[in-house]
Short mmCIF file of C-alpha atoms and ligand atoms in Angstrom, two decimals:
data_model
loop_
_atom_site.label_atom_id
_atom_site.label_comp_id
_atom_site.label_asym_id
_atom_site.label_seq_id
_atom_site.Cartn_x
_atom_site.Cartn_y
_atom_site.Cartn_z
CA MET P 20 107.28 118.56 94.85
CA SER P 21 104.25 117.71 92.75
CA LEU P 22 105.83 115.16 90.45
CA THR P 23 107.21 111.92 91.75
CA ILE P 24 109.37 109.53 89.81
CA PRO P 25 109.95 105.86 90.62
CA SER P 26 112.08 105.67 93.77
CA HIS P 27 114.86 103.63 92.18
CA ILE P 28 115.72 106.53 89.85
CA PRO P 29 118.18 108.96 91.50
CA LEU P 30 116.41 112.33 91.49
CA GLU P 31 119.59 114.36 91.06
CA HIS P 32 120.51 112.56 87.82
CA PHE P 33 116.96 112.69 86.56
CA LYS P 34 116.82 116.44 87.14
CA ARG P 35 120.10 116.89 85.28
CA PHE P 36 118.60 115.13 82.28
CA VAL P 37 115.47 117.32 82.35
CA LEU P 38 117.65 120.41 82.62
CA SER P 39 119.76 119.46 79.62
CA MET P 40 116.58 119.12 77.53
CA ALA P 41 115.23 122.47 78.78
CA ASP P 42 118.42 124.43 78.24
CA ASP P 43 118.94 123.13 74.70
CA GLU P 44 115.45 124.33 73.76
CA LEU P 45 115.74 127.72 75.40
CA VAL P 46 119.12 128.58 73.94
CA LEU P 47 118.36 127.39 70.42
CA GLY P 48 115.01 129.20 70.62
CA HIS P 49 116.91 132.41 71.30
CA ARG P 50 119.32 131.83 68.45
CA ASP P 51 116.37 131.21 66.11
CA SER P 52 114.64 134.36 67.28
CA GLU P 53 117.67 136.35 66.12
CA TRP P 54 116.44 135.79 62.55
CA THR P 55 113.24 137.73 63.11
CA GLY P 56 113.43 140.60 60.64
CA HIS P 57 116.66 139.30 59.10
CA ALA P 58 115.85 136.10 57.20
CA PRO P 59 116.58 136.09 53.45
CA ILE P 60 112.87 135.79 52.57
CA LEU P 61 109.71 136.64 54.48
CA GLU P 62 108.52 133.04 54.54
CA GLU P 63 111.65 131.96 56.41
CA ASP P 64 111.45 134.97 58.67
CA ILE P 65 108.01 133.77 59.79
CA ALA P 66 109.18 130.16 59.95
CA PHE P 67 112.10 130.88 62.25
CA SER P 68 110.00 133.18 64.44
CA ASN P 69 107.50 130.32 64.80
CA ILE P 70 110.18 127.77 65.50
CA ALA P 71 111.75 130.07 68.09
CA GLN P 72 108.37 130.41 69.80
CA ASP P 73 107.89 126.65 69.76
CA GLU P 74 111.34 125.93 71.18
CA ILE P 75 110.95 128.47 73.95
CA GLY P 76 107.54 126.96 74.70
CA HIS P 77 109.14 123.53 74.88
CA ALA P 78 111.78 124.89 77.23
CA LEU P 79 108.91 126.04 79.44
CA VAL P 80 107.45 122.52 79.42
CA TRP P 81 110.78 121.08 80.60
CA TYR P 82 111.40 123.83 83.17
CA THR P 83 107.90 123.21 84.52
CA MET P 84 108.79 119.57 84.98
CA TYR P 85 112.04 120.66 86.65
CA MET P 86 110.04 122.79 89.06
CA GLU P 87 107.63 119.93 89.74
CA LEU P 88 110.66 117.89 90.72
CA GLY P 89 111.52 120.45 93.37
CA GLY P 90 113.56 122.95 91.33
CA PRO P 91 113.13 126.73 91.05
CA SER P 92 110.42 128.31 88.89
CA PRO P 93 110.81 128.53 85.09
CA ASP P 94 111.34 132.29 85.37
CA GLU P 95 114.19 131.84 87.81
CA MET P 96 115.70 129.16 85.60
CA GLY P 97 115.54 131.26 82.46
CA PHE P 98 116.22 134.71 83.74
CA LEU P 99 118.02 134.63 87.06
CA ARG P 100 120.56 131.87 86.56
CA GLU P 101 124.30 132.17 86.01
CA TRP P 102 125.38 131.18 82.52
CA LYS P 103 127.76 128.61 84.02
CA ASP P 104 124.76 126.79 85.49
CA PHE P 105 123.22 126.07 82.08
CA ARG P 106 123.55 122.48 80.86
CA CYS P 107 122.92 122.94 77.15
CA CYS P 108 125.33 121.51 74.58
CA HIS P 109 127.80 123.87 72.88
CA PHE P 110 126.04 123.28 69.58
CA VAL P 111 123.02 125.45 70.38
CA THR P 112 125.17 128.28 71.73
CA TYR P 113 127.15 129.13 68.57
CA PRO P 114 126.20 132.42 66.92
CA ARG P 115 123.48 132.16 64.28
CA GLY P 116 126.00 132.37 61.41
CA ASP P 117 124.71 132.65 57.85
CA PHE P 118 121.38 131.24 56.74
CA ALA P 119 122.99 128.02 55.47
CA TYR P 120 124.47 127.38 58.91
CA THR P 121 121.13 128.12 60.56
CA VAL P 122 119.33 125.65 58.29
CA VAL P 123 121.91 122.93 58.81
CA ARG P 124 122.03 123.45 62.57
CA GLN P 125 118.24 123.39 62.79
CA TYR P 126 118.06 120.21 60.72
CA LEU P 127 120.74 118.39 62.74
CA PHE P 128 119.05 119.49 65.96
CA ASP P 129 115.55 118.60 64.74
CA VAL P 130 116.64 115.03 64.00
CA ALA P 131 118.25 114.82 67.44
CA GLU P 132 114.94 115.98 68.93
CA GLN P 133 113.09 113.31 66.97
CA VAL P 134 115.32 110.50 68.19
CA ARG P 135 115.38 111.82 71.76
CA LEU P 136 111.61 112.19 71.95
CA GLN P 137 110.89 108.95 70.08
CA GLY P 138 113.11 107.22 72.62
CA LEU P 139 111.16 108.77 75.49
CA LEU P 140 107.85 107.39 74.18
CA SER P 141 108.81 104.09 75.78
CA SER P 142 110.28 105.58 78.97
CA SER P 143 109.49 103.93 82.28
CA VAL P 144 108.60 107.40 83.61
CA ASP P 145 105.00 108.42 82.81
CA ALA P 146 105.76 112.14 82.82
CA LEU P 147 108.49 111.73 80.20
CA ARG P 148 106.17 109.74 77.97
CA SER P 149 103.42 112.34 78.03
CA VAL P 150 105.79 115.26 77.45
CA ALA P 151 107.47 113.41 74.58
CA GLU P 152 104.11 112.68 73.01
CA LYS P 153 103.20 116.36 73.25
CA LEU P 154 106.46 117.82 71.93
CA LEU P 155 106.97 115.25 69.21
CA ARG P 156 103.86 116.45 67.44
CA GLU P 157 105.15 120.01 67.26
CA GLU P 158 108.76 119.10 66.58
CA SER P 159 107.75 117.02 63.59
CA TYR P 160 106.79 120.23 61.79
CA HIS P 161 110.24 121.62 62.43
CA LEU P 162 111.85 118.58 60.92
CA LEU P 163 109.63 118.57 57.82
CA HIS P 164 110.59 122.21 57.32
CA SER P 165 114.34 121.98 57.92
CA GLN P 166 114.76 118.73 56.03
CA GLY P 167 112.92 120.26 53.09
CA LEU P 168 115.35 123.20 53.11
CA VAL P 169 118.39 120.91 53.29
CA GLU P 170 117.11 118.88 50.36
CA ARG P 171 116.41 121.97 48.30
CA LEU P 172 119.52 124.00 49.11
CA GLY P 173 122.01 121.11 49.07
CA ASP P 174 122.42 121.24 45.33
CA ALA P 175 120.22 124.10 44.12
CA THR P 176 123.11 126.19 42.73
CA PRO P 177 126.90 125.85 42.99
CA GLU P 178 126.89 128.69 45.51
CA SER P 179 124.15 127.20 47.69
CA HIS P 180 125.89 123.84 47.56
CA GLU P 181 129.20 125.34 48.60
CA ARG P 182 127.65 127.25 51.49
CA MET P 183 125.61 124.28 52.68
CA GLN P 184 128.65 122.01 52.53
CA ARG P 185 130.68 124.50 54.54
CA ALA P 186 127.86 124.63 57.10
CA VAL P 187 127.73 120.82 57.37
CA THR P 188 131.48 120.59 57.87
CA GLU P 189 131.29 123.21 60.61
CA ALA P 190 128.11 122.03 62.32
CA PHE P 191 128.60 118.27 62.28
CA PRO P 192 131.22 117.93 65.05
CA GLN P 193 129.32 120.53 67.07
CA ALA P 194 126.08 118.58 66.69
CA LEU P 195 127.72 115.40 67.95
CA GLY P 196 128.11 117.25 71.25
CA ILE P 197 124.32 116.96 71.75
CA PHE P 198 125.03 113.37 72.75
CA GLU P 199 127.68 114.09 75.34
CA GLU P 200 127.20 111.63 78.18
CA LEU P 201 125.46 113.07 81.21
CA GLU P 202 126.84 112.46 84.65
CA GLY P 203 124.89 109.58 86.14
CA GLU P 204 123.02 108.73 82.95
CA SER P 205 123.76 105.02 83.35
CA PHE P 206 121.35 105.01 86.32
CA LEU P 207 118.64 106.44 84.10
CA VAL P 208 119.33 103.97 81.32
CA GLU P 209 119.26 101.07 83.74
CA ALA P 210 115.91 102.24 85.10
CA GLY P 211 114.51 102.52 81.58
CA ALA P 212 113.94 106.25 81.95
CA PHE P 213 115.72 106.93 78.67
CA VAL P 214 117.80 104.98 76.19
CA GLY P 215 121.10 106.77 76.74
CA ASN P 216 123.13 109.13 74.60
CA ALA P 217 125.23 106.48 72.89
CA ALA P 218 122.12 104.81 71.46
CA LEU P 219 120.61 108.16 70.49
CA ARG P 220 123.77 109.21 68.70
CA SER P 221 123.74 106.05 66.64
CA ASP P 222 120.04 106.53 65.73
CA TRP P 223 120.83 110.11 64.78
CA LEU P 224 123.73 109.13 62.51
CA LYS P 225 121.58 106.55 60.74
CA GLU P 226 119.07 109.25 59.95
CA VAL P 227 121.16 112.31 59.06
CA VAL P 228 123.99 110.78 57.01
CA PRO P 229 121.79 109.40 54.19
CA VAL P 230 119.65 112.56 54.03
CA LEU P 231 122.73 114.78 53.73
CA HIS P 232 124.18 112.41 51.16
CA LYS P 233 121.03 112.54 49.07
CA ALA P 234 121.27 116.33 49.15
CA SER P 235 124.85 116.02 47.76
CA LEU P 236 126.31 116.98 51.12
CA GLN P 237 129.18 115.10 52.65
CA ALA P 238 129.22 114.34 56.37
CA PRO P 239 132.62 113.68 57.98
CA VAL P 240 131.98 109.95 58.36
CA GLN P 241 133.09 106.69 56.84
CA LEU P 242 130.57 103.99 56.09
CA GLU P 243 131.68 100.52 57.12
CA ALA P 244 129.03 97.95 56.31
CA GLU P 245 126.30 98.55 58.90
CA ASN P 246 128.34 101.04 60.89
CA VAL P 247 128.88 104.74 60.52
CA LYS P 248 132.36 105.71 61.66
CA VAL P 249 132.68 109.32 62.68
CA LEU P 250 135.92 111.00 61.59
CA VAL P 251 135.75 114.14 63.73
CA SER P 252 135.66 114.65 67.48
CA PRO P 253 132.51 116.06 69.07
CA HIS P 254 132.39 119.49 70.69
CA GLU P 255 131.65 118.55 74.27
CA GLY P 256 131.72 120.22 77.65
CA GLY P 257 128.34 121.92 77.72
CA ARG P 258 126.65 119.20 79.74
CA ARG P 259 129.27 119.71 82.45
CA GLY P 260 128.89 123.49 82.43
CA GLN P 261 132.14 124.15 80.56
CA HIS P 262 130.72 126.66 78.14
CA LEU P 263 132.01 128.93 75.41
CA GLU P 264 131.81 132.70 75.81
CA TYR P 265 128.99 132.67 73.23
CA LEU P 266 126.62 131.40 75.90
CA LYS P 267 127.59 134.18 78.27
CA GLN P 268 126.67 136.81 75.69
CA LEU P 269 123.40 135.09 74.87
CA VAL P 270 122.38 134.75 78.52
CA ASP P 271 123.30 138.39 79.14
CA ASP P 272 121.08 139.51 76.26
CA MET P 273 118.23 137.26 77.32
CA GLN P 274 118.32 138.31 80.96
CA GLN P 275 118.68 141.99 80.21
CA VAL P 276 115.20 142.03 78.74
CA TYR P 277 113.91 140.44 81.92
CA ARG P 278 115.68 142.91 84.20
CA LEU P 279 114.09 145.75 82.27
CA ALA P 280 110.62 144.21 82.51
CA PRO P 281 110.54 141.47 85.17
CA GLN P 282 106.83 140.76 84.68
CA SER P 283 107.28 139.93 81.00
CA GLN P 284 105.79 136.61 80.02
CA TRP P 285 107.29 133.66 78.22
CA MET V 25 66.58 117.37 107.15
CA ASP V 26 68.09 113.97 107.90
CA GLN V 27 71.73 113.42 107.16
CA LYS V 28 71.21 111.38 104.04
CA LYS V 29 69.00 114.01 102.51
CA GLN V 30 71.45 116.74 103.39
CA HIS V 31 74.27 114.88 101.65
CA GLN V 32 72.05 114.43 98.65
CA ALA V 33 71.29 118.14 98.58
CA GLU V 34 74.95 119.05 98.82
CA ALA V 35 75.83 116.67 96.01
CA ASN V 36 73.11 118.20 93.86
CA THR V 37 74.41 121.72 94.51
CA SER V 38 77.87 120.63 93.52
CA ILE V 39 76.58 119.09 90.30
CA ASP V 40 74.61 122.24 89.51
CA ARG V 41 77.63 124.37 90.29
CA THR V 42 79.86 122.24 88.02
CA ALA V 43 77.36 122.52 85.19
CA GLU V 44 77.29 126.26 85.72
CA VAL V 45 81.09 126.41 85.47
CA TRP V 46 81.13 124.44 82.23
CA LYS V 47 78.47 126.70 80.80
CA ALA V 48 80.47 129.80 81.72
CA LEU V 49 83.64 128.35 80.24
CA GLU V 50 81.84 127.76 76.96
CA GLU V 51 81.58 131.52 76.75
CA VAL V 52 85.36 132.00 76.97
CA ARG V 53 86.46 132.21 73.36
CA ASP V 54 89.80 131.69 71.72
CA PRO V 55 91.14 135.23 71.13
CA GLU V 56 92.17 134.43 67.55
CA ILE V 57 89.34 132.07 66.62
CA PRO V 58 86.31 133.56 68.38
CA VAL V 59 83.88 131.00 66.90
CA LEU V 60 85.40 128.37 69.20
CA SER V 61 85.37 128.30 72.97
CA LEU V 62 88.18 126.90 75.08
CA VAL V 63 85.87 123.94 75.73
CA ASP V 64 85.32 123.37 71.99
CA LEU V 65 89.10 123.51 71.53
CA LYS V 66 89.62 120.89 74.28
CA ILE V 67 91.94 123.31 76.02
CA ILE V 68 89.71 122.84 79.04
CA GLN V 69 89.13 119.17 79.74
CA SER V 70 88.58 119.03 83.48
CA VAL V 71 86.86 121.10 86.15
CA GLU V 72 86.63 120.43 89.88
CA VAL V 73 84.25 122.31 92.11
CA ALA V 74 84.32 122.23 95.92
CA GLU V 75 82.29 124.86 97.80
CA ASP V 76 83.86 128.24 96.99
CA ARG V 77 86.80 126.72 95.17
CA VAL V 78 87.13 125.80 91.54
CA LYS V 79 90.05 124.15 89.86
CA VAL V 80 90.48 124.13 86.09
CA GLU V 81 93.13 122.32 84.13
CA MET V 82 94.14 123.84 80.81
CA VAL V 83 95.87 121.77 78.17
CA PRO V 84 97.96 123.97 75.86
CA THR V 85 97.46 123.50 72.14
CA PHE V 86 100.97 124.47 71.09
CA ALA V 87 103.28 124.72 74.09
CA GLY V 88 104.62 128.08 72.91
CA CYS V 89 101.26 129.66 72.09
CA PRO V 90 101.50 133.30 73.22
CA ALA V 91 97.74 133.51 73.83
CA LEU V 92 97.85 130.97 76.68
CA ASN V 93 98.29 133.55 79.41
CA MET V 94 95.53 135.72 78.03
CA MET V 95 93.22 132.71 78.00
CA ARG V 96 94.10 131.88 81.57
CA ASN V 97 93.31 135.42 82.71
CA GLU V 98 89.95 135.28 80.98
CA VAL V 99 89.11 131.98 82.62
CA VAL V 100 90.02 133.36 86.04
CA ALA V 101 87.92 136.50 85.50
CA LYS V 102 84.96 134.48 84.25
CA LEU V 103 84.94 132.13 87.22
CA GLN V 104 85.41 134.95 89.72
CA SER V 105 82.32 136.53 88.23
CA LEU V 106 80.41 133.38 89.26
CA GLY V 107 81.34 134.13 92.86
CA PHE V 108 84.16 131.69 93.47
CA GLU V 109 86.62 132.87 96.13
CA HIS V 110 89.43 130.64 94.94
CA VAL V 111 90.02 130.07 91.26
CA ASP V 112 92.91 127.79 90.51
CA VAL V 113 93.90 127.49 86.85
CA GLU V 114 96.74 125.18 86.02
CA PHE V 115 98.43 124.32 82.75
CA THR V 116 99.12 120.66 82.36
CA PHE V 117 101.32 118.94 79.85
CA HIS V 118 100.31 115.52 81.09
CA ARG V 119 97.10 115.37 79.10
CA ARG V 120 97.07 114.88 75.38
CA TRP V 121 96.07 117.68 73.06
CA SER V 122 95.50 116.70 69.47
CA THR V 123 93.40 118.16 66.68
CA ASP V 124 92.08 114.60 66.30
CA ASP V 125 90.06 115.21 69.47
CA LEU V 126 88.17 118.21 68.05
CA SER V 127 84.51 117.42 67.37
CA GLU V 128 82.96 117.46 63.90
CA GLU V 129 80.92 120.42 65.11
CA ALA V 130 84.10 122.33 65.98
CA LEU V 131 85.60 121.60 62.56
CA LYS V 132 82.42 122.86 60.92
CA LYS V 133 82.64 126.11 62.86
CA LEU V 134 86.27 126.54 61.81
CA ARG V 135 85.36 126.09 58.16
CA ALA V 136 82.50 128.56 58.44
CA PHE V 137 84.94 131.05 59.95
CA GLY V 138 87.20 130.73 56.87
CA ILE V 139 89.83 128.44 58.32
CA ALA V 140 90.41 125.06 56.70
CA PRO V 141 90.07 122.47 59.47
CA PRO V 142 92.87 120.03 60.26
CA VAL V 143 92.76 116.59 58.65
CA ARG V 144 92.61 113.64 61.00
CA LEU V 145 95.95 112.09 61.85
CA THR V 146 94.44 108.76 62.85
CA LEU V 147 96.41 106.63 60.44
CA PRO V 148 97.81 103.13 61.09
CA GLU V 149 99.57 102.88 64.42
CA ALA V 150 102.69 101.15 63.17
CA GLU V 151 104.02 104.34 61.67
CA ASN V 152 105.88 106.95 63.66
CA HIS V 153 104.54 110.43 64.06
CA ILE V 154 106.67 112.08 61.41
CA GLU V 155 105.34 109.67 58.75
CA ARG V 156 101.76 110.16 59.90
CA LEU V 157 102.26 113.89 59.71
CA GLN V 158 103.94 113.74 56.31
CA ARG V 159 100.98 111.86 54.90
CA ALA V 160 98.49 114.16 56.55
CA VAL V 161 100.25 117.26 55.25
CA ALA V 162 100.33 115.75 51.74
CA GLN V 163 96.55 115.30 51.62
CA PRO V 164 94.65 117.87 49.57
CA VAL V 165 93.32 120.80 51.58
CA VAL V 166 89.80 121.96 50.77
CA CYS V 167 89.32 125.70 50.33
CA PRO V 168 86.96 126.89 53.09
CA PHE V 169 85.49 129.53 50.75
CA CYS V 170 84.66 127.63 47.57
CA GLY V 171 85.26 123.98 48.41
CA SER V 172 87.89 123.52 45.72
CA THR V 173 90.78 121.10 46.27
CA GLU V 174 92.95 123.04 43.83
CA THR V 175 94.94 124.59 46.64
CA LYS V 176 98.61 124.91 47.42
CA LEU V 177 100.68 125.39 50.53
CA ASP V 178 102.13 128.90 50.50
CA ALA V 179 104.02 128.87 53.76
CA PHE V 180 104.77 125.95 56.00
CA PHE V 181 104.53 128.22 59.03
CA GLY V 182 101.80 130.82 59.26
CA SER V 183 100.95 133.93 61.23
CA MET V 184 100.31 131.80 64.31
CA LEU V 185 101.78 128.58 65.63
CA CYS V 186 98.55 126.71 64.92
CA LYS V 187 98.13 127.86 61.32
CA GLN V 188 99.60 127.37 57.86
CA LEU V 189 99.01 129.60 54.87
CA TYR V 190 97.34 128.20 51.74
CA PHE V 191 96.24 129.65 48.42
CA CYS V 192 93.18 128.57 46.45
CA MET V 193 93.79 128.48 42.69
CA THR V 194 90.06 128.33 41.97
CA CYS V 195 88.82 131.39 43.86
CA GLN V 196 92.24 133.07 44.03
CA GLN V 197 92.14 133.66 47.77
CA SER V 198 94.61 133.01 50.55
CA PHE V 199 93.36 131.15 53.58
CA ASP V 200 94.65 129.69 56.83
CA ARG V 201 94.61 126.01 57.63
CA PHE V 202 94.61 124.78 61.21
CA LYS V 203 97.68 122.54 61.51
CA PRO V 204 96.91 118.90 62.16
CA LEU V 205 98.64 118.14 65.46
ZN1 ZN U 22 88.61 128.68 46.90
#
């Protein structure tokens, strides 16, 4: 074990947190890579290929930390693990859908990444601070890109509006599942390692709801003075390993490539 | 030789050896931007030499950069050619990598190579990164060919993770800009 964390933080819970970050990145990276050669315009084809590469690179950063905490190697984590052992949220596992869904999912995820990483900048764990600092720089480009697309497509034409609205309605309850409480997270919050999913979810709502609204897109929420009341229930279960079949198919595809060429690089 | 002198001699050899390593690493070029070495790019920030061992830490530019492994192999080969038995190259995510740390000299070389250098992100601290980046991205980009500021962003993401595609309205040429990070 080459990375030590303060002794009052239970290692098992800390590792679970790192794993949830890693798996989200890896799985969404794979969904994004499915657009290579299929995006509606070349510019977006390149964009989503780049984003996929970034996300998979970020997964590697988190898996490296996981290994430094005494876990298996990144290769084993990505390519030799049972799908049931992933701890990603359901949200990143859904099929890529149409381009509107992809844009909306990426935007909702990018904001979640911003609030998660921003929160880690003040973590009591040095390693989390330096990783957050590193990834935040790259993730910011993703957000500028996806937010730009949401703002443009939200009310560009009646058809684009209709498709984007449908995507928001579908993706919103799924996205809330990003903030599913992790087993033992209260220990981490108490130790100042991270701010906790409840706080992150509220930061996320404060950011996404007005942006969607400005783009003429309605989120399933009710605004009550300072509070945002969510009217749908989140798609949870992923953080406990209760996954949808979609993840099984994705992991099969991903690992098949590895079995054919085990020396292939990230 | 008395003991003190011997220690001194060993220390000098180690210093010479370290200097030799740095010099060799300056010859390892970025595969896509051959005018810059991995040292210029601040990908290599620390080197430790002990007898026949050398340890190098590499700080990735973009975490997902596909050239990282190629760079690592080149570093290993280079240092083996200096006669080190054990070459240990490690990627670290615990050190900062930012285009703000590139030297003026490195930026000049980029421009001469036809790539618009990144603008500095060092803006007031109170802002969060996304705002800093937004302002940096909004600044005019100077065409590396003709010096015009009449340029426009063609694609937010370019052919590589570290580049964006621009077009110069004055000289009618496309060019890459190194992303400020
Ligand atoms: Zn020009």
